[in-house]
Protein backbone atom coordinates (compact mmCIF):
# COMPACT_ATOMS: atom_id res chain seq x y z
CA HIS A 1 44.65 82.12 42.53
CA PHE A 2 42.22 81.99 39.61
CA GLN A 3 38.85 80.87 40.96
CA ASP A 4 36.97 81.18 37.67
CA LYS A 5 37.44 77.78 36.00
CA THR A 6 36.29 79.18 32.64
CA ILE A 7 39.13 81.68 32.14
CA SER A 8 40.98 81.24 28.87
CA ILE A 9 44.51 79.89 29.38
CA LEU A 10 47.31 79.53 26.83
CA ASP A 11 50.34 77.38 27.60
CA ILE A 12 53.25 78.37 25.36
CA GLY A 13 55.44 75.42 24.40
CA PHE A 14 53.22 72.82 26.06
CA GLY A 15 55.60 69.91 25.33
CA ASN A 16 53.89 66.78 26.69
CA GLY A 17 50.82 68.77 27.83
CA ILE A 18 51.14 67.93 31.51
CA PHE A 19 50.49 71.53 32.66
CA LEU A 20 47.27 71.63 30.63
CA TYR A 21 46.32 68.18 31.90
CA LYS A 22 46.77 69.30 35.51
CA LEU A 23 44.56 72.33 34.89
CA ALA A 24 41.90 70.18 33.21
CA LYS A 25 42.04 67.80 36.17
CA GLN A 26 41.23 70.82 38.39
CA ASP A 27 38.17 71.48 36.18
CA TYR A 28 39.53 74.39 34.14
CA THR A 29 37.68 74.22 30.83
CA ASN A 30 39.03 76.83 28.41
CA LEU A 31 42.54 75.47 27.82
CA TYR A 32 44.82 75.97 24.83
CA GLY A 33 48.38 75.01 24.07
CA MET A 34 50.83 75.99 21.39
CA ASP A 35 54.08 74.32 20.44
CA TYR A 36 56.17 74.53 17.31
CA ALA A 37 56.80 70.76 17.29
CA GLU A 38 54.20 68.50 15.68
CA LYS A 39 55.49 65.62 17.82
CA SER A 40 54.46 67.56 20.93
CA LEU A 41 50.88 67.72 19.68
CA ILE A 42 50.81 63.98 19.09
CA LEU A 43 52.42 63.16 22.45
CA ALA A 44 50.21 65.53 24.46
CA GLN A 45 47.05 64.18 22.83
CA GLU A 46 48.14 60.58 23.48
CA ILE A 47 48.81 61.36 27.15
CA LEU A 48 45.45 63.12 27.52
CA ASP A 49 43.63 60.22 25.85
CA CYS A 50 45.38 57.76 28.17
CA LYS A 51 44.56 59.84 31.28
CA ASN A 52 40.92 60.21 30.20
CA LYS A 53 40.63 56.46 29.74
CA LYS A 54 42.35 55.74 33.05
CA HIS A 55 40.16 58.16 35.05
CA ASN A 56 37.02 57.63 32.95
CA LYS A 57 36.83 61.39 32.36
CA GLN A 58 36.53 63.56 29.30
CA MET A 59 39.05 66.33 29.95
CA LYS A 60 39.84 68.49 26.93
CA PHE A 61 42.22 71.13 25.71
CA GLN A 62 42.93 72.53 22.27
CA LEU A 63 46.41 72.18 20.83
CA TYR A 64 47.97 74.20 18.02
CA GLN A 65 51.20 73.87 16.12
CA GLU A 66 52.51 77.41 15.85
CA ASP A 67 55.88 79.14 15.69
CA ILE A 68 56.45 82.39 17.58
CA ASN A 69 58.22 83.80 14.52
CA ASP A 70 55.23 83.24 12.25
CA LYS A 71 53.19 86.40 11.91
CA GLU A 72 50.00 84.48 11.08
CA ARG A 73 48.22 83.49 14.29
CA LYS A 74 46.19 80.27 14.31
CA ILE A 75 44.50 80.43 17.70
CA PRO A 76 41.20 82.30 17.33
CA ILE A 77 40.96 83.99 20.75
CA LYS A 78 42.79 86.24 23.19
CA PHE A 79 43.59 84.95 26.65
CA ASP A 80 43.03 85.81 30.30
CA LEU A 81 46.21 83.94 31.30
CA ILE A 82 49.32 83.13 29.27
CA HIS A 83 51.83 80.71 30.78
CA ASP A 84 55.41 79.99 29.69
CA LYS A 85 57.72 77.58 31.48
CA GLY A 86 61.00 77.42 29.62
CA SER A 87 59.82 78.21 26.09
CA PHE A 88 61.16 81.76 26.27
CA ASP A 89 64.56 80.33 27.22
CA ALA A 90 64.51 77.86 24.33
CA PHE A 91 63.33 80.54 21.89
CA MET A 92 66.09 82.94 22.88
CA LEU A 93 68.82 80.27 22.59
CA ASN A 94 68.53 80.62 18.82
CA ARG A 95 70.50 83.79 18.07
CA LYS A 96 68.32 84.45 15.01
CA ASN A 97 65.26 84.90 17.22
CA LYS A 98 64.46 88.37 18.52
CA MET A 99 63.05 89.48 21.85
CA GLU A 100 60.67 91.80 19.97
CA ASP A 101 59.12 88.81 18.18
CA TYR A 102 58.51 87.01 21.47
CA ILE A 103 56.89 90.12 22.97
CA ASP A 104 54.77 90.64 19.84
CA TYR A 105 53.59 87.04 20.15
CA ILE A 106 52.53 87.46 23.79
CA LEU A 107 50.81 90.77 23.12
CA SER A 108 48.98 89.41 20.05
CA TYR A 109 47.14 86.93 22.30
CA SER A 110 46.58 89.37 25.17
CA LYS A 111 43.73 91.57 26.30
CA LYS A 112 45.21 94.92 27.35
CA GLY A 113 44.67 95.57 31.03
CA GLU A 114 43.27 92.08 31.62
CA THR A 115 45.71 89.34 30.64
CA THR A 116 48.10 87.90 33.21
CA PHE A 117 51.40 86.57 31.87
CA ILE A 118 53.34 84.06 33.97
CA ILE A 119 56.88 83.15 32.96
CA THR A 120 59.38 80.70 34.43
CA SER A 121 62.97 80.99 33.25
CA GLY A 122 66.06 79.03 34.16
CA ASN A 123 68.31 81.17 31.95
CA ASN A 124 67.40 84.62 33.29
CA THR A 125 67.63 86.13 36.73
CA ARG A 126 64.66 87.91 38.24
CA GLU A 127 66.32 91.24 37.43
CA GLU A 128 66.88 90.25 33.81
CA LEU A 129 63.24 89.19 33.43
CA LYS A 130 62.03 92.48 34.89
CA GLU A 131 64.23 94.33 32.41
CA LYS A 132 63.04 92.26 29.44
CA PHE A 133 59.35 92.49 30.41
CA SER A 134 59.23 96.12 31.45
CA GLU A 135 56.38 98.63 31.40
CA ASP A 136 57.70 100.35 28.29
CA LYS A 137 57.26 96.99 26.50
CA GLY A 138 53.68 96.52 27.73
CA PHE A 139 54.17 94.51 30.94
CA LYS A 140 53.53 95.53 34.55
CA PHE A 141 55.28 93.38 37.16
CA ILE A 142 52.85 91.84 39.66
CA ASP A 143 54.70 89.30 41.77
CA GLU A 144 57.38 86.66 41.94
CA LEU A 145 56.94 83.05 42.94
CA LYS A 146 59.54 81.85 45.37
CA ASN A 147 61.30 78.75 44.13
CA ARG A 148 63.74 76.43 45.85
CA THR A 149 66.92 78.27 46.80
CA PHE A 150 70.53 77.14 47.05
CA LYS A 151 73.74 78.57 48.53
CA PHE A 152 77.05 78.77 46.73
CA GLY A 153 80.10 80.87 47.54
CA GLY A 154 78.27 82.69 50.31
CA GLN A 155 75.46 83.75 47.96
CA GLU A 156 71.89 82.51 47.98
CA GLY A 157 69.90 82.17 44.79
CA GLN A 158 67.17 80.34 42.91
CA ARG A 159 67.63 77.91 40.05
CA VAL A 160 64.68 79.40 38.21
CA ALA A 161 62.78 82.67 38.28
CA THR A 162 58.99 82.70 38.05
CA GLN A 163 57.24 86.04 37.69
CA SER A 164 53.77 87.30 36.87
CA TYR A 165 52.90 90.40 34.86
CA LYS A 166 49.76 92.21 33.81
CA ILE A 167 49.58 93.21 30.17
CA ILE A 168 49.10 96.98 30.07
């Protein structure tokens, strides 16, 4: 839905970098990733280098090693789009981590009234996400992506919830 290929995009917890690679392949040019694991940076860069060589292209993205709990931010810009697929779930599995720190992290890289935040969670229902990312915390619900559904015990549900928010 984002036609402007120059929007700034941050992928939180990029892992192997495949999401960023797919965006670069679609000619998005202002791509950033953060992950707390140094091995993720190495792996993602190796994959990108291999794909560039294979396709004889020069796709790029900037990768940063950063921890959500660190108050010092390394990435020098604020973003039009922030994407998280599973990193929120992993972050919240550690009982020492706090929801407030995750929200502070997202907001620190956001432009009020402009940034779109997209989150995919396998550990939270759509209702739980809406509660955690509510307007009083700086998020306005936009839409929900429909994912594959399943039926169990007469109930129908989704394995994951994907929602988009505007930072307010």
